[in-house]
mmCIF file of C-alpha atoms in Angstrom:
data_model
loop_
_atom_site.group_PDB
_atom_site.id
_atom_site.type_symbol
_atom_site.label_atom_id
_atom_site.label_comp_id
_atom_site.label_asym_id
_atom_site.label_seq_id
_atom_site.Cartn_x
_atom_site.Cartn_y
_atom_site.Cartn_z
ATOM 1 C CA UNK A 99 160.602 6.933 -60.039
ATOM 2 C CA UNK A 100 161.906 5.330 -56.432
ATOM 3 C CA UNK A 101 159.401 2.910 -54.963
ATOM 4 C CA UNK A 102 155.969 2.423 -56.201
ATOM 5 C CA UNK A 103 153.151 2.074 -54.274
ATOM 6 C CA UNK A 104 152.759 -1.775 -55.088
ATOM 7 C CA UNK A 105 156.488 -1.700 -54.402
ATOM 8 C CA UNK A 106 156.215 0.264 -50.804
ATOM 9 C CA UNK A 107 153.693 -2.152 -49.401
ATOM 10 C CA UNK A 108 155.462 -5.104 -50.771
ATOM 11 C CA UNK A 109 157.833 -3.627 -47.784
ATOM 12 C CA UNK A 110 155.411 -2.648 -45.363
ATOM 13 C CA UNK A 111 152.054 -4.425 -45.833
ATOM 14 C CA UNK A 112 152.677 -8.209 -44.724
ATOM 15 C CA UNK A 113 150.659 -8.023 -42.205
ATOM 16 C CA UNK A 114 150.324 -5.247 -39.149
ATOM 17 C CA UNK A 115 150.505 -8.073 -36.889
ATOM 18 C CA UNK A 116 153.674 -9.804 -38.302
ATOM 19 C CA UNK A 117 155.649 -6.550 -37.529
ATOM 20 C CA UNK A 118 153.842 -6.079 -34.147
ATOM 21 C CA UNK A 119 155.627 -9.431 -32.898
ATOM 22 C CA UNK A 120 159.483 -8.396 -33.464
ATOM 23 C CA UNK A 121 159.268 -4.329 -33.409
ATOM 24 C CA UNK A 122 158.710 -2.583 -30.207
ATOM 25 C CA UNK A 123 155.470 -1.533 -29.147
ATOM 26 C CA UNK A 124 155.138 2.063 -31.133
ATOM 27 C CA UNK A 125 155.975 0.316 -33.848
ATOM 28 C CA UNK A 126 159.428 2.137 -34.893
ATOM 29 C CA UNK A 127 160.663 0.434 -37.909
ATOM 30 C CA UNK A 128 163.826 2.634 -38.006
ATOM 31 C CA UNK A 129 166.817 2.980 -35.750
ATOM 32 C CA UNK A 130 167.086 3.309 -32.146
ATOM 33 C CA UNK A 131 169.571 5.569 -30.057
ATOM 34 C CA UNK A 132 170.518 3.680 -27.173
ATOM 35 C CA UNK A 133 171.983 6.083 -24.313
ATOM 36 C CA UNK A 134 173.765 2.835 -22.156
ATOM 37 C CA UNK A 135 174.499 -0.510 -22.827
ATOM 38 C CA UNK A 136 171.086 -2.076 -20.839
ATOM 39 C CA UNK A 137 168.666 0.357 -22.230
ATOM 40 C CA UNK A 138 165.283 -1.443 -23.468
ATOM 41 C CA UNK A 139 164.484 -1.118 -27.722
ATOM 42 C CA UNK A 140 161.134 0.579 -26.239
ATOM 43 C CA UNK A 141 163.472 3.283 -24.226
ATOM 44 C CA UNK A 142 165.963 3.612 -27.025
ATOM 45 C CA UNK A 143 163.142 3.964 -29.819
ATOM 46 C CA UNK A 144 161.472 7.005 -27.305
ATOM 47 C CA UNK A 145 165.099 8.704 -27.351
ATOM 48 C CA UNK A 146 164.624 8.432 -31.208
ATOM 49 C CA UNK A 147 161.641 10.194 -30.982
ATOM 50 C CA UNK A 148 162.894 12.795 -28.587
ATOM 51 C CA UNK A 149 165.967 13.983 -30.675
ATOM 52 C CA UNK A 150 163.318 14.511 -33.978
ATOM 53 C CA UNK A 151 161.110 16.216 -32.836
ATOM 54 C CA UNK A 152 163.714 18.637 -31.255
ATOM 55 C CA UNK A 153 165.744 19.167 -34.182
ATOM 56 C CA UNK A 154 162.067 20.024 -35.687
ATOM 57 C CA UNK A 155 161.354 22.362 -32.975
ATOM 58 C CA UNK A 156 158.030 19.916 -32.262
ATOM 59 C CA UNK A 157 155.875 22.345 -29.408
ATOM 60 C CA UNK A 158 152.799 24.155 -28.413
ATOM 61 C CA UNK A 159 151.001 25.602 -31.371
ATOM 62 C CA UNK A 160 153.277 24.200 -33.672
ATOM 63 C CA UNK A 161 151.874 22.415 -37.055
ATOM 64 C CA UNK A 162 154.389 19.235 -37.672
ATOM 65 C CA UNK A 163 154.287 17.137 -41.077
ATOM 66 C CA UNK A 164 155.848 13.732 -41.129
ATOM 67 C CA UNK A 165 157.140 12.711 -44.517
ATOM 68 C CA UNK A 166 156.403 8.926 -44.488
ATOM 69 C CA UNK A 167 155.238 8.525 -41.022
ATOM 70 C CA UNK A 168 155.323 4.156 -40.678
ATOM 71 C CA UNK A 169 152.852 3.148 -38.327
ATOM 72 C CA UNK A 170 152.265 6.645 -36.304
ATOM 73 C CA UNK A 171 155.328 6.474 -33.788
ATOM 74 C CA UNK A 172 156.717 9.970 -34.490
ATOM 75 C CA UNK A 173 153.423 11.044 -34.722
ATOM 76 C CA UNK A 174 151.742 9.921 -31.427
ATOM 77 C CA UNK A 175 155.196 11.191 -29.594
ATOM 78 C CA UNK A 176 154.424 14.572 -30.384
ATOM 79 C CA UNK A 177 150.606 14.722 -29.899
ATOM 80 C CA UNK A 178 151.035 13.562 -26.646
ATOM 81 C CA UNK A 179 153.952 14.440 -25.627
ATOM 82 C CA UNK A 180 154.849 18.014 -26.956
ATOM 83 C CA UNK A 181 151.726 19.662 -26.485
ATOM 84 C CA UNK A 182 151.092 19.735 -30.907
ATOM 85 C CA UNK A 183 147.908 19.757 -31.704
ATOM 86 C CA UNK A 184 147.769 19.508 -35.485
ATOM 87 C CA UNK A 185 150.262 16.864 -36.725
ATOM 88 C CA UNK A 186 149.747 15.145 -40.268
ATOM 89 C CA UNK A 187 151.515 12.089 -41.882
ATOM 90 C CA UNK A 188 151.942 10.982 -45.057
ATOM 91 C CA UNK A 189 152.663 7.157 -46.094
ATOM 92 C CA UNK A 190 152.363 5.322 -49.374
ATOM 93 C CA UNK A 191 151.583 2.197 -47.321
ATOM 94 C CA UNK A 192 147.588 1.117 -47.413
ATOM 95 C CA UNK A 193 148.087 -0.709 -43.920
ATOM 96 C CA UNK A 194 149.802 1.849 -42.079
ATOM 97 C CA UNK A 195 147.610 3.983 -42.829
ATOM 98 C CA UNK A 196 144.647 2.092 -41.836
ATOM 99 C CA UNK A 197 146.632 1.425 -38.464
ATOM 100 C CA UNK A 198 146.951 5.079 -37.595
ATOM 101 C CA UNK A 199 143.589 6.541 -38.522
ATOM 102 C CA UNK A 200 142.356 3.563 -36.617
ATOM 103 C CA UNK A 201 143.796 4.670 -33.566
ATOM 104 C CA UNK A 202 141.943 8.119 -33.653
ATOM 105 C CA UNK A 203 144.927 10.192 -31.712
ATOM 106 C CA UNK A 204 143.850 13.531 -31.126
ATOM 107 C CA UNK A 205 145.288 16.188 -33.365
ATOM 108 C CA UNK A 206 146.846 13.317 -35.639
ATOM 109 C CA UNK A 207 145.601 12.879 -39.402
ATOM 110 C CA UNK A 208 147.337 10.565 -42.010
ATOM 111 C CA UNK A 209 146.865 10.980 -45.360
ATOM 112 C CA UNK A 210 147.812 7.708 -48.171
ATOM 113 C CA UNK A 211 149.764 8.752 -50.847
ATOM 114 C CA UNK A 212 152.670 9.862 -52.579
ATOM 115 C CA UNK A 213 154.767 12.856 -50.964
ATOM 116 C CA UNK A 214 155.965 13.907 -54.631
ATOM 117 C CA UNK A 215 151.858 14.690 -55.380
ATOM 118 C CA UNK A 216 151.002 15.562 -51.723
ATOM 119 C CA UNK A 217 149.363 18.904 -51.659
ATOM 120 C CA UNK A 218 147.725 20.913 -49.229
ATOM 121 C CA UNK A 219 146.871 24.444 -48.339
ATOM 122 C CA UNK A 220 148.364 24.325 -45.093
ATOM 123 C CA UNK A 221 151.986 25.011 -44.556
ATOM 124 C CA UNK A 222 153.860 23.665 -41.079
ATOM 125 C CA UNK A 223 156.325 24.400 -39.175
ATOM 126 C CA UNK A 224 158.014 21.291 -37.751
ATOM 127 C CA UNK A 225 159.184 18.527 -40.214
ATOM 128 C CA UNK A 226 160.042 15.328 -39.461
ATOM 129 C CA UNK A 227 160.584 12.636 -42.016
ATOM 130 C CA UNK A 228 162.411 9.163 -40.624
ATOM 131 C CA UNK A 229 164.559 6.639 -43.728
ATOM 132 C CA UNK A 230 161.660 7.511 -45.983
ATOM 133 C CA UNK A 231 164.329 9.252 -48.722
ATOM 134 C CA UNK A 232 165.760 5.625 -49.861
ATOM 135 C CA UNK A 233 162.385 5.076 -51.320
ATOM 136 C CA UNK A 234 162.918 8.086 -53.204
ATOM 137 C CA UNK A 235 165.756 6.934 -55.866
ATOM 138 C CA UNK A 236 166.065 3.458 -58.024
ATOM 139 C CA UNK A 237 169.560 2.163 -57.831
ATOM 140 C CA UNK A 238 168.843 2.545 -62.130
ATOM 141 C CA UNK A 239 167.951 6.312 -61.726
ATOM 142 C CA UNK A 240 171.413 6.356 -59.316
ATOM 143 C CA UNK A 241 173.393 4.970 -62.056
ATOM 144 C CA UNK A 242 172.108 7.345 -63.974
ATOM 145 C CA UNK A 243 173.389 9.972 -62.464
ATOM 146 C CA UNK A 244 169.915 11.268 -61.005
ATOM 147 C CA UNK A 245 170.144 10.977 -57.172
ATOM 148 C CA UNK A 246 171.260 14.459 -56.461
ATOM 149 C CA UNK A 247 168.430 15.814 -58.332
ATOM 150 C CA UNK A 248 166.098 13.611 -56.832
ATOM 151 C CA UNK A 249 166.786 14.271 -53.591
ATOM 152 C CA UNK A 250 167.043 18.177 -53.972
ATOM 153 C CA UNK A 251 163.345 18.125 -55.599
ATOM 154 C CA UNK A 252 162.314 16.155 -52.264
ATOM 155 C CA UNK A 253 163.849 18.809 -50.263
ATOM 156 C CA UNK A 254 162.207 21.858 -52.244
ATOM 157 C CA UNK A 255 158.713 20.187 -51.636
ATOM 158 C CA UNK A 256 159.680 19.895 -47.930
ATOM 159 C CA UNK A 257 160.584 23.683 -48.064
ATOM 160 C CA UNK A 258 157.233 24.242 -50.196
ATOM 161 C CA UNK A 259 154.831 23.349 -47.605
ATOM 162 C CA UNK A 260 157.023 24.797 -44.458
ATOM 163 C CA UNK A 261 156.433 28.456 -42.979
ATOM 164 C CA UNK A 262 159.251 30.538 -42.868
ATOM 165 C CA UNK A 263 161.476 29.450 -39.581
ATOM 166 C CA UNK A 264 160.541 26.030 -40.026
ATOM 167 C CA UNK A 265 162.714 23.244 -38.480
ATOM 168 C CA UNK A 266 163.259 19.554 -40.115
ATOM 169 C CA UNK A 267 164.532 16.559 -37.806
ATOM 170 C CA UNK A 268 165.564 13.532 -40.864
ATOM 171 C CA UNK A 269 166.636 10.237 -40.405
ATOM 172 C CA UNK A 270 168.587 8.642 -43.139
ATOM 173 C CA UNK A 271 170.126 4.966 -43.814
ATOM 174 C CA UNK A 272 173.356 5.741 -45.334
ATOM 175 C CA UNK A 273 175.371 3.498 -48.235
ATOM 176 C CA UNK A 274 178.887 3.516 -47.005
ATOM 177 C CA UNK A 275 180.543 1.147 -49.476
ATOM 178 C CA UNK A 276 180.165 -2.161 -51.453
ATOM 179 C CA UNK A 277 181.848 -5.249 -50.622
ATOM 180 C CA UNK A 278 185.012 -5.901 -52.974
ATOM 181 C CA UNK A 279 186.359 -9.540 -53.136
ATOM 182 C CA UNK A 280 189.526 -7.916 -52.828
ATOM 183 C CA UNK A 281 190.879 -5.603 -50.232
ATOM 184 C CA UNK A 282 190.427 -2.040 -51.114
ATOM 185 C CA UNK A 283 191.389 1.799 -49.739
ATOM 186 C CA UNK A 284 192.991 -0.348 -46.856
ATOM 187 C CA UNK A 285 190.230 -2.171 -45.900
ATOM 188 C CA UNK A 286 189.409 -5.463 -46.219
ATOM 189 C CA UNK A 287 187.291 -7.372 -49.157
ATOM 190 C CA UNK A 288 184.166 -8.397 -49.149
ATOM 191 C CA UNK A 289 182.552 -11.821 -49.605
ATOM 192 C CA UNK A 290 180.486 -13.311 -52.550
ATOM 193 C CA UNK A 291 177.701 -13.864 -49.948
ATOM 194 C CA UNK A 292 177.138 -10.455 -48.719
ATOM 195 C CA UNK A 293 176.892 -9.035 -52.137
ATOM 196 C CA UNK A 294 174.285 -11.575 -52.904
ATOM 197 C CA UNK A 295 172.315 -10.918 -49.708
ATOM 198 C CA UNK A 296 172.634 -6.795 -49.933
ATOM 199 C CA UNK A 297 171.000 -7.608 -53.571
ATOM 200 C CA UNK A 298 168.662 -9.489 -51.913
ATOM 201 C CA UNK A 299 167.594 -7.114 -49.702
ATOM 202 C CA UNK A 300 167.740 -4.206 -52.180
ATOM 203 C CA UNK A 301 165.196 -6.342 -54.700
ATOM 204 C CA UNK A 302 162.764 -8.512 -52.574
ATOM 205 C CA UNK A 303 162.251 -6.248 -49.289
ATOM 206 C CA UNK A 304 162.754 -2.915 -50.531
ATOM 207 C CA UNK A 305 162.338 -2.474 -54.221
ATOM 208 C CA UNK A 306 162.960 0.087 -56.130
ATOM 209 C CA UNK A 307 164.431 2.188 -53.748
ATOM 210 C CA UNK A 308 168.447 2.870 -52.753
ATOM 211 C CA UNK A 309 170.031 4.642 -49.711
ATOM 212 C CA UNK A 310 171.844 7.407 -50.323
ATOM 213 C CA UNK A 311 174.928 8.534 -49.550
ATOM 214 C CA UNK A 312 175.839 11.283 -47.050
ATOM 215 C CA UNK A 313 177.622 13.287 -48.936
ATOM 216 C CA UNK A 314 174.309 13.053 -51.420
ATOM 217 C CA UNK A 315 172.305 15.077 -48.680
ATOM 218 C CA UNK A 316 174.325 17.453 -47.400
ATOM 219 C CA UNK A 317 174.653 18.608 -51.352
ATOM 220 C CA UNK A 318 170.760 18.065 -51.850
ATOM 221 C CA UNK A 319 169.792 19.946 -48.760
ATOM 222 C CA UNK A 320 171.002 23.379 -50.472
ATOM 223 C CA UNK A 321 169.633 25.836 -51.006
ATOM 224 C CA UNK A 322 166.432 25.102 -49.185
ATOM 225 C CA UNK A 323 167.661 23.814 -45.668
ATOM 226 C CA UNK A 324 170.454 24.862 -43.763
ATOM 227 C CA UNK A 325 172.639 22.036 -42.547
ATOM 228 C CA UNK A 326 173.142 22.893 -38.523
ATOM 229 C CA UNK A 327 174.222 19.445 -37.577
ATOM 230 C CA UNK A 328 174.676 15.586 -38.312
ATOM 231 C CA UNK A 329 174.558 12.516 -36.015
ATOM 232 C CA UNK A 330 175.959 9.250 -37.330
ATOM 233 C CA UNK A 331 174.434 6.037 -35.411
ATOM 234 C CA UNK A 332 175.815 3.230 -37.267
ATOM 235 C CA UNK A 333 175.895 0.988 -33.751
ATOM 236 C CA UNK A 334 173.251 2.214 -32.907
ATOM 237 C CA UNK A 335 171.744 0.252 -36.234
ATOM 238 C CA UNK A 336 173.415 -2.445 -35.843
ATOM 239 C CA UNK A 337 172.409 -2.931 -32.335
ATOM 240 C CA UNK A 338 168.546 -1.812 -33.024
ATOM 241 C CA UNK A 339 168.678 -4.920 -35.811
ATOM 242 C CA UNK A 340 170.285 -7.015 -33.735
ATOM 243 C CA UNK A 341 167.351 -6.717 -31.449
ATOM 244 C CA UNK A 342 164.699 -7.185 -34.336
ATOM 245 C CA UNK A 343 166.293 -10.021 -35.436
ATOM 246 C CA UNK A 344 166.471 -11.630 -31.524
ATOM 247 C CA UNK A 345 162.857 -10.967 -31.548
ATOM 248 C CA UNK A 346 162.146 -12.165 -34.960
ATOM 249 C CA UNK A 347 163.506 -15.645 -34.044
ATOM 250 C CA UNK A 348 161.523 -16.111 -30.648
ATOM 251 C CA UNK A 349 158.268 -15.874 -33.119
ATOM 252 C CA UNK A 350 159.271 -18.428 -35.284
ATOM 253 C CA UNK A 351 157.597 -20.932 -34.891
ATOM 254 C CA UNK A 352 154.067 -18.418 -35.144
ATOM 255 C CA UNK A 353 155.338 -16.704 -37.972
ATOM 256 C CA UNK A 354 156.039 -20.438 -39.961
ATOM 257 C CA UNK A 355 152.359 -21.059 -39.117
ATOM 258 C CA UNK A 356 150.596 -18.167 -39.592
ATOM 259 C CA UNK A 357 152.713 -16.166 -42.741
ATOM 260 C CA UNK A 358 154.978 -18.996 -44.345
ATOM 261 C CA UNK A 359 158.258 -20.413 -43.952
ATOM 262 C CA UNK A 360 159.315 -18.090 -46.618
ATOM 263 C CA UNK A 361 158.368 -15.097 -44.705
ATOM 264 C CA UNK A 362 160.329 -16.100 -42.172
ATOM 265 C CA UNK A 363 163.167 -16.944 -44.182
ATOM 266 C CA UNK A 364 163.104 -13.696 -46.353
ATOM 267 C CA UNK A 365 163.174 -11.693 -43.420
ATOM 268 C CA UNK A 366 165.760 -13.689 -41.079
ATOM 269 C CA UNK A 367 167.913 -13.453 -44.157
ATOM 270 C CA UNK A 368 167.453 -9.227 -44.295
ATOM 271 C CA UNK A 369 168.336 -8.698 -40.588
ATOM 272 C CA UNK A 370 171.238 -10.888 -40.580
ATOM 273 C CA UNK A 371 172.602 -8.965 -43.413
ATOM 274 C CA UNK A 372 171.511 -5.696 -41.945
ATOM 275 C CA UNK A 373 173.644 -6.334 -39.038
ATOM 276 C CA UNK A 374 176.384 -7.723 -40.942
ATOM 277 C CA UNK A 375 175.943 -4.267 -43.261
ATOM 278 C CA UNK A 376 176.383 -2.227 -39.614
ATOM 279 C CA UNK A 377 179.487 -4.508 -38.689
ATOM 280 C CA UNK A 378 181.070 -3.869 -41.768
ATOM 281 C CA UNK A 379 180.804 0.035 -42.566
ATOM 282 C CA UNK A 380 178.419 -1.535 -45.978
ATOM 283 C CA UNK A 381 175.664 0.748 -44.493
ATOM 284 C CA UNK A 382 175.364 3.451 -41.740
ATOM 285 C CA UNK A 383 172.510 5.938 -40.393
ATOM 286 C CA UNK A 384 172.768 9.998 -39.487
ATOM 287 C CA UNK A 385 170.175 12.116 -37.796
ATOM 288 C CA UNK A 386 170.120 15.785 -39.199
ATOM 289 C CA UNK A 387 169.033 19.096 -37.893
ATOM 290 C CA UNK A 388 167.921 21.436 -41.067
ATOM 291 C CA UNK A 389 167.062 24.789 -40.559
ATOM 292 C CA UNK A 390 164.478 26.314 -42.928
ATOM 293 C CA UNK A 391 166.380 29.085 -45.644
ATOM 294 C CA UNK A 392 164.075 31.826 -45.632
#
């Protein structure tokens, strides 16, 4: 089940222009990797970029498939940048979308729909796919014990429509732990409040999906992808939302009067807890380099 269509641009279709004011200017709606403490969002987002595509092996005559591409960022990096001329996305999201194929980049195709029913012909050989999984599993189908399976049926597709020696560069937000109102394992309890807003969050900007957990991918990945190394970037979240959020608030007053004072509310209320999340261990991020088993 995961996120529905009407449930995917209920996260992603407010308006291209209301994201355009607080994201950077690729329009990365994912985390950053800052390399030094005065790097730029725009710089940080490109190092993003750069450590994808080369855990996906992104080059010359390569064909690359991003599994929910946003609004194009991965996949105007690597037709411009890495010499690939064929590079397709996929994205349940009308307006992104729209937004891409608008832009008529050279090699670059996106196609609206569901990954689960994409099909094609062609088979690639670079993957990149970038905190698309948590749309994949309902926190119902989690408690239901389902997320392993889930997540391992995303991961055959992915090996379905790869050539052998393929590469895969993922992103995933990670679910660390919940806050407890009392201290637990050591650490310290959580508050009334931040279980309220991670609901929040979970049920009015994302619905219907649920990040997983690490451990949840390194089991899923087998026995299609090879696991050949993880990057955690929790700060590197925080500090990425931390920067939307700065942004957010110097549009205020144009976001008020163009999209509602509950827009703006709704989504001041999601970064905050986003960065609390990071703070707090609640949520974290890893990078992954999978290597195609052939």
């Amino acid at each position: 089940m995961g996120s529905s269509k009407a449930e995917v641009e209920v996260s992603y279709d407010v308006s291209n222009e209301f994201f355009r004011l607080w994201l950077d200017e690729r329009m990365n709606y994912t985390c950053a990797v800052y390399e030094s403490p005065e790097q730029s969002l725009e710089a940080a987002q490109l190092n993003k970029l750069r450590i994808l595509s080369d855990f996906a092996k992104a080059g010359p005559g390569k064909k690359v498939l991003d599994i929910g591409c946003g609004w194009g960022a991965a996949l105007e990096y690597v037709a411009t940048t890495r010499g690939v001329t064929r590079a397709v996305g996929v994205t349940l999201s009308t307006a992104q979308a729209a937004e891409v194929n608008a832009r008529k980049i050279p090699g670059v195709e996106v196609v609206g729909g569901d990954f689960r029913t994409f099909a094609t012909a062609e088979r690639f050989d670079s993957l990149i796919s970038i905190c698309m999984i948590d749309h994949l599993c309902s926190p119902e189908e989690a408690r239901q014990g389902k997320a392993i399976d889930i997540y391992r049926a995303y991961f055959k597709k992915a090996w379905e429509l790869t050539s052998k020696g393929a590469w895969f560069g993922l992103q995933t937000i990670l679910r660390n732990r919940t806050p407890r109102m009392t201290p637990w394992g050591g650490l310290p309890g959580g508050t009334k409040k931040e279980l309220e807003d991670i609901y929040f969050v979970t049920r009015e900007i994302f619905p219907g999906g649920l990040n997983p957990r690490l451990e949840d991918i390194i089991q899923a990945a087998n026995p299609y992808w090879e696991v050949m190394q993880v990057n955690t970037r929790r700060e590197h979240y925080q500090r990425t939302t931390a920067e939307w959020l700065r942004r957010l608030k110097l549009n205020e007053k144009t976001i008020r009067s163009t999209w509602g004072d509950k827009v703006f509310d709704d989504y001041d209320r999601y970064l905050s807890t986003c960065v609390n999340a990071f703070d707090k261990h609640y949520s974290s991020l890893a990078q992954y380099e999978l290597r195609r088993i052939d």
